[in-house]
Structures are given as C-alpha cells and as structure tokens.
Coordinates of C-alpha atoms in Angstrom, one line a residue:
M222 CA -37.5 -135.4 222.2
F223 CA -33.7 -136.3 221.8
E224 CA -34.1 -140.0 220.5
A225 CA -37.1 -138.6 218.5
S226 CA -35.6 -136.1 216.4
E227 CA -32.9 -138.9 215.7
K228 CA -35.1 -141.2 214.6
A229 CA -35.3 -140.5 210.6
R230 CA -38.6 -139.6 209.1
R231 CA -41.0 -141.7 207.0
F232 CA -40.9 -139.4 203.1
E233 CA -43.6 -140.7 200.8
R234 CA -43.0 -139.9 196.8
G235 CA -46.0 -136.8 196.2
Q236 CA -45.4 -135.4 199.5
T237 CA -44.5 -131.6 199.6
I238 CA -42.5 -130.7 202.5
D239 CA -40.7 -127.8 203.2
G240 CA -36.2 -127.3 203.5
I241 CA -33.5 -125.6 204.1
V242 CA -30.7 -124.4 201.2
V243 CA -27.5 -126.0 203.0
A244 CA -25.6 -126.5 199.2
I245 CA -24.9 -124.8 195.9
G246 CA -23.2 -128.0 193.7
A247 CA -22.5 -127.5 189.6
E248 CA -25.3 -129.0 188.6
V249 CA -28.0 -129.0 192.4
A250 CA -28.7 -128.3 195.5
F251 CA -28.7 -129.8 198.6
V252 CA -32.3 -129.4 201.1
S253 CA -32.0 -130.7 204.9
L254 CA -35.6 -131.8 205.2
G255 CA -34.7 -131.9 209.2
G256 CA -33.6 -134.5 211.6
K257 CA -30.7 -137.3 209.6
S258 CA -33.2 -136.4 206.0
D259 CA -31.2 -134.4 203.3
A260 CA -32.2 -134.4 199.5
E261 CA -31.1 -132.7 196.8
I262 CA -33.3 -130.5 193.3
D263 CA -32.1 -129.6 189.7
L264 CA -30.5 -126.5 189.9
A265 CA -32.5 -125.8 187.5
E266 CA -35.2 -125.6 188.9
L267 CA -34.0 -122.8 191.2
K268 CA -33.7 -120.6 188.5
N269 CA -35.6 -117.6 186.9
A270 CA -37.0 -116.8 183.7
D271 CA -33.8 -115.2 182.8
G272 CA -30.9 -118.3 184.4
A273 CA -30.2 -115.9 187.2
L274 CA -30.7 -118.6 190.4
E275 CA -33.1 -117.4 192.7
V276 CA -32.3 -118.8 196.4
A277 CA -29.6 -118.8 198.5
V278 CA -28.2 -121.2 200.7
G279 CA -30.0 -120.7 204.4
D280 CA -33.4 -120.3 202.6
H281 CA -36.3 -121.6 203.2
I282 CA -38.3 -123.6 199.6
Q283 CA -40.6 -125.5 199.3
A284 CA -40.2 -128.8 197.2
K285 CA -43.0 -132.2 196.3
I286 CA -40.7 -135.5 196.6
V287 CA -40.7 -136.2 193.1
S288 CA -38.2 -140.1 194.1
T289 CA -37.3 -141.7 196.9
T290 CA -34.7 -144.9 195.3
G291 CA -31.5 -143.7 196.7
G292 CA -31.7 -140.6 198.0
I293 CA -34.2 -138.2 198.4
V294 CA -35.2 -136.5 195.4
L295 CA -37.5 -132.9 194.9
S296 CA -39.0 -130.6 192.4
R297 CA -40.8 -127.3 192.9
K298 CA -42.7 -128.1 189.7
G299 CA -47.1 -127.3 190.8
V300 CA -45.6 -125.8 193.7
R301 CA -43.6 -123.2 192.8
N302 CA -46.1 -122.0 191.3
A303 CA -48.9 -122.3 193.4
V304 CA -47.0 -120.6 196.3
T305 CA -46.1 -117.9 193.6
Q306 CA -50.3 -117.6 192.9
R307 CA -50.9 -117.6 196.4
E308 CA -48.6 -114.7 197.5
L309 CA -50.4 -112.8 193.6
E310 CA -53.5 -113.2 195.1
D311 CA -52.9 -112.0 198.4
A312 CA -51.1 -109.0 197.1
F313 CA -54.2 -108.5 194.9
S314 CA -57.2 -108.8 197.9
A315 CA -54.6 -106.1 199.9
G316 CA -54.1 -103.8 197.7
I317 CA -49.6 -104.2 197.7
A318 CA -47.2 -103.4 195.9
V319 CA -45.1 -106.2 194.1
E320 CA -41.5 -106.1 191.6
G321 CA -41.6 -106.6 188.6
K322 CA -39.6 -106.5 185.0
V323 CA -40.8 -104.7 182.4
D324 CA -40.3 -107.3 179.2
K325 CA -40.6 -106.1 176.7
V326 CA -43.7 -104.3 174.3
V327 CA -46.4 -105.4 173.5
K328 CA -49.7 -104.4 171.5
G329 CA -51.0 -101.8 174.1
G330 CA -49.5 -102.1 176.3
Y331 CA -46.2 -104.5 178.3
E332 CA -44.7 -107.8 178.9
V333 CA -44.0 -107.7 182.5
R334 CA -42.3 -110.9 184.2
I335 CA -43.8 -111.2 187.8
A336 CA -42.3 -113.9 189.7
G337 CA -41.9 -115.7 186.6
Q338 CA -44.9 -115.3 185.8
R339 CA -46.3 -113.1 182.5
A340 CA -48.3 -110.0 182.8
F341 CA -50.2 -107.3 181.2
C342 CA -49.1 -103.3 181.7
P343 CA -51.8 -101.3 179.4
L344 CA -49.4 -98.2 178.1
S345 CA -50.9 -95.9 180.3
Q346 CA -50.8 -97.3 183.2
I347 CA -46.8 -97.6 183.2
D348 CA -46.8 -93.7 183.7
I349 CA -47.7 -90.9 185.5
V350 CA -46.7 -89.5 182.3
R351 CA -47.3 -89.7 179.4
T352 CA -44.8 -91.5 177.3
T353 CA -44.3 -90.7 174.0
D354 CA -41.5 -93.3 174.0
P355 CA -42.4 -97.7 174.8
A356 CA -39.4 -98.6 174.1
V357 CA -37.8 -96.2 177.5
H358 CA -39.2 -98.7 179.9
E359 CA -37.9 -102.2 178.4
G360 CA -35.8 -104.4 180.9
K361 CA -36.3 -101.5 183.8
T362 CA -38.0 -102.8 187.4
Y363 CA -41.1 -101.9 189.1
S364 CA -43.1 -101.2 191.4
F365 CA -46.3 -102.7 190.1
R366 CA -49.9 -103.6 191.8
I367 CA -52.5 -106.1 190.6
I368 CA -55.3 -104.5 189.3
E369 CA -56.7 -107.7 187.8
Y370 CA -56.6 -111.0 188.6
K371 CA -58.2 -113.4 187.3
D372 CA -58.3 -117.8 186.0
G373 CA -56.1 -119.0 189.3
G374 CA -53.5 -116.1 188.3
Q375 CA -53.0 -116.7 184.8
S376 CA -53.9 -112.8 184.1
L377 CA -53.2 -110.9 185.5
V378 CA -53.5 -107.1 184.3
V379 CA -50.7 -104.7 186.5
S380 CA -50.6 -100.7 187.7
R381 CA -47.2 -98.3 187.6
R382 CA -49.1 -95.7 187.2
K383 CA -51.3 -95.5 190.0
Q384 CA -48.6 -96.9 191.9
L385 CA -46.5 -94.5 191.8
E386 CA -50.1 -92.1 192.6
D387 CA -50.1 -93.2 195.7
E388 CA -46.7 -92.6 196.9
Q389 CA -47.6 -88.9 195.7
R390 CA -50.8 -88.7 197.5
A391 CA -48.2 -90.3 200.3
S392 CA -46.2 -87.7 199.5
A393 CA -48.2 -84.5 198.6
D394 CA -48.6 -82.8 202.4
A395 CA -44.6 -82.7 202.6
I396 CA -43.7 -81.3 199.1
R397 CA -46.9 -78.4 199.4
Q398 CA -45.1 -76.9 202.9
S399 CA -42.0 -76.2 199.7
I400 CA -44.0 -74.9 197.7
V401 CA -43.7 -70.9 198.3
P402 CA -42.9 -67.9 197.0
G403 CA -39.1 -67.7 195.9
A404 CA -39.0 -71.5 195.9
V405 CA -36.7 -72.7 193.2
L406 CA -38.0 -76.1 192.5
T407 CA -37.2 -79.1 190.1
G408 CA -40.0 -81.5 188.5
R409 CA -40.5 -83.2 185.3
V410 CA -42.6 -81.7 182.2
A411 CA -45.9 -83.2 182.9
S412 CA -48.6 -81.8 179.8
V413 CA -47.3 -78.9 177.0
F414 CA -50.2 -76.2 174.7
D415 CA -49.3 -72.9 172.7
Y416 CA -49.9 -71.3 175.8
G417 CA -47.7 -72.7 179.1
A418 CA -46.3 -75.9 180.1
F419 CA -47.5 -77.8 183.0
V420 CA -44.6 -79.1 185.5
E421 CA -45.7 -82.2 187.5
L422 CA -43.6 -81.5 191.4
G423 CA -44.0 -84.3 193.0
G424 CA -46.8 -85.7 195.2
G425 CA -49.5 -85.4 192.0
I426 CA -48.9 -81.2 192.4
Q427 CA -48.9 -79.3 189.1
G428 CA -47.8 -75.3 188.7
L429 CA -48.1 -73.7 185.7
L430 CA -45.3 -72.7 183.5
H431 CA -47.1 -69.6 181.1
V432 CA -45.5 -69.6 177.9
S433 CA -44.3 -65.5 179.1
E434 CA -42.0 -66.9 181.8
M435 CA -40.5 -69.3 181.1
S436 CA -37.7 -66.9 178.3
W437 CA -36.9 -63.2 178.3
S438 CA -36.6 -63.4 174.4
R439 CA -39.6 -63.6 172.7
V440 CA -41.4 -68.0 172.1
P441 CA -44.4 -68.4 169.6
N442 CA -45.4 -70.6 172.4
A443 CA -44.6 -73.5 174.6
H444 CA -43.5 -76.6 172.2
A445 CA -40.5 -74.5 171.6
I446 CA -38.6 -74.9 174.8
A447 CA -40.6 -77.7 177.6
A448 CA -41.5 -81.2 176.5
V449 CA -43.4 -84.2 178.5
G450 CA -40.9 -85.5 180.0
D451 CA -38.6 -82.9 180.9
E452 CA -36.2 -82.4 183.8
I453 CA -36.8 -78.6 185.0
T454 CA -35.5 -76.5 187.0
V455 CA -38.3 -73.6 187.6
K456 CA -39.2 -71.2 190.3
V457 CA -42.1 -69.9 192.1
L458 CA -44.4 -66.7 191.7
R459 CA -47.4 -67.1 192.7
V460 CA -49.3 -69.5 195.4
D461 CA -52.8 -68.8 195.3
E462 CA -53.8 -70.8 198.2
A463 CA -57.7 -70.6 197.3
S464 CA -57.5 -72.3 194.0
G465 CA -54.3 -74.2 194.6
K466 CA -53.1 -73.2 191.3
I467 CA -49.8 -72.2 191.1
S468 CA -47.1 -69.7 189.0
L469 CA -43.8 -71.0 188.4
G470 CA -41.0 -69.0 185.9
S471 CA -38.0 -70.0 184.5
K472 CA -36.9 -66.9 182.5
Q473 CA -36.1 -66.1 186.1
L474 CA -33.5 -68.1 186.9
L475 CA -31.3 -66.5 184.8
D476 CA -30.0 -62.6 184.4
D477 CA -32.3 -60.2 182.8
P478 CA -30.3 -58.8 179.8
W479 CA -32.1 -55.1 180.3
S480 CA -30.5 -54.9 183.7
T481 CA -27.2 -53.7 181.8
A482 CA -29.1 -52.2 178.3
A483 CA -28.2 -48.8 179.1
S484 CA -24.9 -49.5 179.0
R485 CA -25.0 -51.5 176.0
F486 CA -27.2 -49.2 173.9
E487 CA -27.2 -45.7 173.5
V488 CA -29.4 -42.7 171.1
G489 CA -28.0 -42.9 167.6
Q490 CA -26.7 -46.3 167.2
V491 CA -27.5 -48.3 164.1
R492 CA -28.4 -52.0 165.1
T493 CA -29.6 -54.9 163.2
G494 CA -33.0 -56.8 164.4
R495 CA -35.4 -58.9 163.6
V496 CA -39.5 -57.5 163.1
T497 CA -40.9 -59.9 165.7
R498 CA -45.3 -58.6 164.9
I499 CA -46.9 -55.7 163.8
A500 CA -49.4 -54.0 166.3
E501 CA -51.4 -50.8 165.1
F502 CA -48.8 -47.9 166.3
G503 CA -45.4 -49.7 165.3
A504 CA -43.5 -52.2 164.8
F505 CA -41.3 -54.1 167.9
V506 CA -37.9 -55.0 166.9
E507 CA -35.9 -57.5 168.3
L508 CA -32.3 -56.7 169.0
E509 CA -31.0 -58.7 171.2
P510 CA -32.4 -61.6 173.3
G511 CA -34.6 -60.7 175.6
I512 CA -34.3 -57.3 173.9
E513 CA -37.3 -55.4 172.2
G514 CA -37.7 -52.1 170.4
L515 CA -40.7 -50.5 168.8
A516 CA -40.1 -48.7 165.8
H517 CA -42.8 -46.2 166.0
A518 CA -45.6 -46.0 163.5
S519 CA -45.2 -41.7 162.6
T520 CA -41.5 -42.7 162.3
F521 CA -42.6 -44.2 158.6
P522 CA -42.3 -41.3 155.7
P523 CA -45.9 -42.3 154.3
T524 CA -47.9 -44.4 151.8
G525 CA -50.8 -43.3 151.2
R526 CA -52.3 -47.1 152.4
R527 CA -54.2 -47.2 156.1
R528 CA -50.9 -49.3 158.0
G529 CA -49.4 -49.3 153.9
W530 CA -45.9 -48.3 156.6
A531 CA -46.6 -52.9 158.0
D532 CA -45.9 -53.7 154.0
A533 CA -41.9 -52.3 155.1
V534 CA -41.4 -55.1 157.6
P535 CA -43.4 -58.0 157.9
P536 CA -42.4 -60.5 160.7
G537 CA -40.0 -61.8 160.6
T538 CA -38.1 -59.2 158.4
T539 CA -34.1 -58.7 158.9
A540 CA -33.3 -54.7 158.6
T541 CA -31.3 -52.0 160.0
F542 CA -32.9 -49.0 163.0
E543 CA -31.7 -46.8 164.5
V544 CA -32.0 -45.9 168.5
V545 CA -34.2 -42.7 169.3
S546 CA -34.4 -43.1 171.8
V547 CA -33.6 -45.7 175.6
D548 CA -35.1 -45.9 178.8
A549 CA -33.9 -48.6 180.4
P550 CA -35.6 -48.9 183.3
Q551 CA -39.3 -49.3 181.7
K552 CA -37.8 -50.7 179.5
R553 CA -38.1 -49.0 176.1
I554 CA -36.3 -48.4 172.9
G555 CA -37.7 -46.3 169.8
L556 CA -36.2 -46.9 167.0
T557 CA -36.6 -45.4 163.4
L558 CA -36.2 -48.0 160.2
V559 CA -32.6 -46.7 157.9
E560 CA -33.3 -47.5 155.2
E561 CA -31.5 -50.6 153.1
G562 CA -27.8 -48.7 151.2
S563 CA -27.7 -45.9 152.6
A564 CA -24.5 -44.2 154.2
R565 CA -26.2 -45.0 157.5
A566 CA -26.5 -48.2 156.8
A567 CA -23.5 -49.4 156.4
G568 CA -22.3 -47.7 159.4
A569 CA -22.0 -44.0 158.7
A570 CA -22.7 -41.0 161.6
S571 CA -25.6 -39.4 162.1
T572 CA -26.0 -36.6 160.6
S573 CA -27.5 -33.0 161.9
R574 CA -31.2 -33.6 162.5
E575 CA -31.6 -29.2 162.4
L576 CA -32.5 -27.4 160.0
K577 CA -32.2 -24.1 158.7
A578 CA -34.6 -21.8 157.0
G579 CA -33.4 -21.8 153.7
T580 CA -32.7 -25.7 153.3
I581 CA -33.8 -27.2 150.7
L582 CA -35.3 -31.0 150.2
T583 CA -38.2 -33.9 149.9
G584 CA -40.3 -35.2 151.5
K585 CA -43.8 -37.2 151.3
V586 CA -46.9 -35.9 152.1
E587 CA -48.9 -37.0 154.8
R588 CA -51.8 -35.6 155.2
H589 CA -54.1 -32.9 153.8
E590 CA -56.3 -30.3 155.7
K591 CA -57.8 -27.4 155.2
F592 CA -54.3 -24.7 155.7
G593 CA -52.2 -26.8 154.4
V594 CA -50.4 -30.0 153.8
F595 CA -48.2 -31.6 155.8
V596 CA -45.3 -33.2 155.0
F597 CA -42.9 -36.2 155.9
L598 CA -39.1 -35.3 156.2
S599 CA -37.4 -37.7 158.7
P600 CA -38.6 -39.6 161.5
G601 CA -40.3 -37.2 164.4
R602 CA -40.3 -34.8 161.5
T603 CA -43.3 -33.1 159.7
G604 CA -43.4 -30.0 158.7
L605 CA -46.7 -28.0 156.7
I606 CA -46.9 -26.6 154.0
P607 CA -49.3 -23.3 154.1
I608 CA -51.9 -23.3 150.8
A609 CA -50.4 -19.8 149.9
E610 CA -46.9 -21.4 149.4
T611 CA -48.4 -24.2 147.9
G612 CA -47.8 -22.9 144.4
V613 CA -50.8 -24.2 143.2
D614 CA -54.1 -22.2 143.7
R615 CA -56.7 -21.6 146.3
D616 CA -60.0 -23.2 144.8
S617 CA -57.7 -26.4 143.5
D618 CA -57.8 -30.3 144.0
M619 CA -55.1 -30.4 146.7
L620 CA -55.0 -34.5 147.2
K621 CA -54.6 -34.4 143.4
A622 CA -52.3 -32.2 143.3
F623 CA -50.0 -33.2 146.6
P624 CA -51.3 -37.6 147.2
V625 CA -50.6 -38.5 149.6
G626 CA -47.7 -40.6 149.7
S627 CA -45.9 -38.9 146.8
D628 CA -43.0 -37.3 147.0
V629 CA -42.7 -33.2 147.4
E630 CA -39.8 -30.1 147.0
V631 CA -39.6 -27.7 149.5
A632 CA -37.2 -25.8 150.8
V633 CA -37.6 -24.3 154.2
L634 CA -38.5 -21.4 155.4
D635 CA -38.4 -21.0 159.8
V636 CA -38.5 -23.3 162.0
D637 CA -39.3 -22.5 165.6
A638 CA -36.8 -23.2 168.7
D639 CA -37.6 -26.8 169.6
G640 CA -37.9 -28.3 166.0
R641 CA -41.2 -29.3 166.6
R642 CA -43.2 -26.0 164.3
I643 CA -41.1 -26.4 160.7
R644 CA -43.0 -24.4 157.7
L645 CA -41.9 -25.4 154.2
S646 CA -42.6 -23.6 151.0
R647 CA -42.8 -25.8 147.3
T648 CA -42.9 -21.8 145.5
A649 CA -39.4 -20.5 147.1
V650 CA -37.8 -24.1 145.5
A651 CA -37.7 -22.4 142.7
R652 CA -36.3 -18.4 144.5
L653 CA -33.8 -20.1 146.4
R654 CA -32.2 -22.4 143.4
E655 CA -32.1 -19.1 141.1
Q656 CA -30.5 -17.0 144.0
A657 CA -28.0 -20.1 144.6
E658 CA -27.2 -20.1 140.0
L659 CA -27.2 -16.3 141.2
R660 CA -25.0 -16.2 143.8
D661 CA -22.4 -19.2 142.6
F662 CA -22.4 -17.0 139.0
T663 CA -21.1 -13.3 140.3
N664 CA -18.0 -16.0 142.7
R665 CA -17.1 -16.6 139.0
P666 CA -12.8 -15.2 138.1
D667 CA -14.8 -13.7 134.0
A668 CA -17.3 -12.9 136.5
E669 CA -16.9 -8.8 136.9
S670 CA -16.4 -8.6 132.7
K671 CA -19.2 -10.0 131.7
V672 CA -21.1 -7.7 134.6
A673 CA -20.2 -4.5 132.8
L674 CA -20.8 -5.6 129.8
G675 CA -24.5 -6.5 130.7
S676 CA -24.4 -2.9 132.7
L677 CA -23.1 -1.1 129.0
G678 CA -25.7 -3.6 126.9
D679 CA -28.6 -2.4 128.7
K680 CA -27.4 2.0 128.3
L681 CA -27.8 1.0 125.0
R682 CA -30.7 -0.5 125.4
D683 CA -32.5 2.4 127.8
A684 CA -31.3 5.5 124.8
L685 CA -32.6 3.2 121.9
H686 CA -36.3 3.3 123.4
K687 CA -36.2 7.2 125.1
R688 CA -35.5 7.5 121.2

C-alpha cells in the first residue's frame, strides 16, 4: 500500500477530480490531487460574482483537468455549475433553507444571488409584513426557501416569507406562554386601520392595539400614531383564550395625566382649550394632552334654534373656557365658554355669582311656559319672569313679544337660599331706575333748596285750585 501511494497517479485531459487547496498565490491556487500529484487553477475561477474568494487553504474542490502539458491545469467551469445545481435541487426537494443576497429590485420583486446562481423573489415573498420601500432589502443577505425549480436550475423562484413563517411556527408555543395580561412586549406593526393597528409579537401571533389605547390624548385614527413596519413596545391588556384574541395598549406605559389633574385644575380657572367633538349634550374640549372637559349645552346662551349653541364652537375651535367643576377620580371637568374679548377672557378675577333682589341685568330668552318666560342669565343661572311681570297683556303673543334667543333686560325680584329659584321682572326695571334716579337726585348738594321751592309751588297750585 505504501508503494502504491508513492506511485504517481495517471491523469487525463477532461477527467473530473477532487482535490484539496494547499496554497493560494497572487494569480493561481495550488491543489493537491493525492500522492505526489499537484495541480494549479486560475484564481479567478475561485471567486464569486462579487469578486470575493470562495475557498481557503484546506477546502475541498471539484474541478476538471484541462491540460497535462508541463503540469496539471484545472478548471471549475461546467463542473462548478453542475455541483451548484445539484445542491440547489436537493435543497428544493428537501425544503432546506439556502442563503442568498438581494442584488437589486426588479419588476415585481428582487433579483437574488444564491451560490452564484440568479434567482427571483416576488415582492410579496420578501417579508411577512408589506414592504413600503422595496429598496430597503437591497444588499441584504437572508435565508430563502426555493419554491420553484425549473429548467435544470436555470429558473429559480425563492421565498424569504415562507422561511420566516416556518421559523415563527417553531417558536409560537414559547412566545404564546409569555403573552399574559400585564406583560410588556416589543413587536412590529403588521397592518394599520383607522380603528387600530395589528402588532406582530412573534411566532405569527398578532394582537390588536386599538386606537383608544394608543395615547391618553384623543387620536383621530391609528394612522396618526403607527405605520407598518414600526417597532413598538406594548402592554398586554387582555387575552381571550377561547377566541385567541389579544388586546394591547401603549398609553398604559405612560403616566396618566388625570393622576395629577386635581392639583393642576381648580374651579374658577380660565384655560384655553380646543374643541375636539360635539355631542347632543355639549362640547368636549381638550385642555391638555389627555385631559378633556365638557362644556354642557345648558351653559351656552340660547339662540332660538335647535343645537344653535354648537355653531359657536365647531370642532377644531380654540377658545377660552372657565372651569366650573372638577372631579378628578371620575375624570370629569365642567367648563363654560368665556366670551371673547371680555375681561374674564383676559384673565380678570371672576366676579361674584351671587344675585341680589333689585339687581338689573340683561339675559337671553330661553323658553316659554304657560306661567311665564324663562331667561338665561349666566351658565347655570336661569330665572323666571311670571306673566304678571312681563309688562304685556296676558292674551298677547308671548313668543312674538319675547323671541327665544333675544336679549331682555330684567330686574331680580327675589332669589332663594341656594340660588336655584330666581324670580325676575321686566316691569320693575323702570321702577327701580326711577328710584335710583331719585336717590341720586336727593343726594346732590343742591337738592334741599330745589325740594323746598318745589314744595312752595305745590302749595300755590293747591290754593289756586281751591279757589
């Protein structure tokens, strides 16, 4: 056996042999064929399409003898492609993943280089989620599955998505065990709709991040917060074992602004707010991100039209509001619109809300009843003008005399202890004004002499009348 090993092997041109790379030079590599036989091969044949050397000293290669004159010269042309094609065909048959580099974007997908062979990856098969910018995958090296092998390996179609899905299924059980209420996980946005975003948590498992759980502030739709492909940290809120539905939240990872609302809002404050939406019962106003108050419909002056108050505060309006109530535990703040340009809007201190008998003020007609006319005086303050105090005949058309939404000047006759029942009068306005004028007149320095002359004149008229 030793003698046999010492004998030189006989090689013929065209023969395919196996060898071991023993040295790499500047232009050629030297290959041991066994025994005392060595050969050389052009270095260019050992490089890939990018010009990178594919072998190292000690690697086995298969090549064909192209010359035996003056030494053995090898070539991998033909042999290399045959080996590559056999490997790719075996990978296709066995469903084994192969490594490939995305060369460039082409029509409908990507050109992928796998072991020197060109393959095609459809756009839909490059990832599990939709790719908005196809160019992001160029130059990347991924694991692919060969899903179509034709023409002896000349036509290859590959899928990265299938490989990712298989990897996800393998890890799904372990991931599902970690998805429990209260768990904080990192995922990737798989799809976005107006009502929320579906987040890929791994292993093909997705949960719904509803738009109402995205932020403490009111969000118009989920597209304003999330985009496909975004990496996002979420908290598991609920897991329905029966249906497999998973509810997620992200605002829960931030401080709730209502937790400190009691220390930042108090009755009587004047705040600037933005109207977010209108309901039948009032206008919702955002005072701070995550903090909304309600300006109830009853706090707006009547207009004579159904929901006419809403015209003053369409959604998107920025205006000045006064805080009239605060209930932080229930997350409620009551507001009233402050008239633009008023001293209160400019930050002046709130005037007393106490009403006293004899006060003259202007209100707006709110509604009519058989027994009188209700007048809006201020937010939360409505008084009644009894029919007898309207100054018009009982048989008159009260709707015409006092149109809803019109201004009316009234005098306060009396107010009950809690300020809820306020009786007003229109006829008393003139009487109170006369009394006020008389008081002003009698308090003048020269009032005494004028009163005396008036009394003398009265006596003369009475005497003449008796005659």
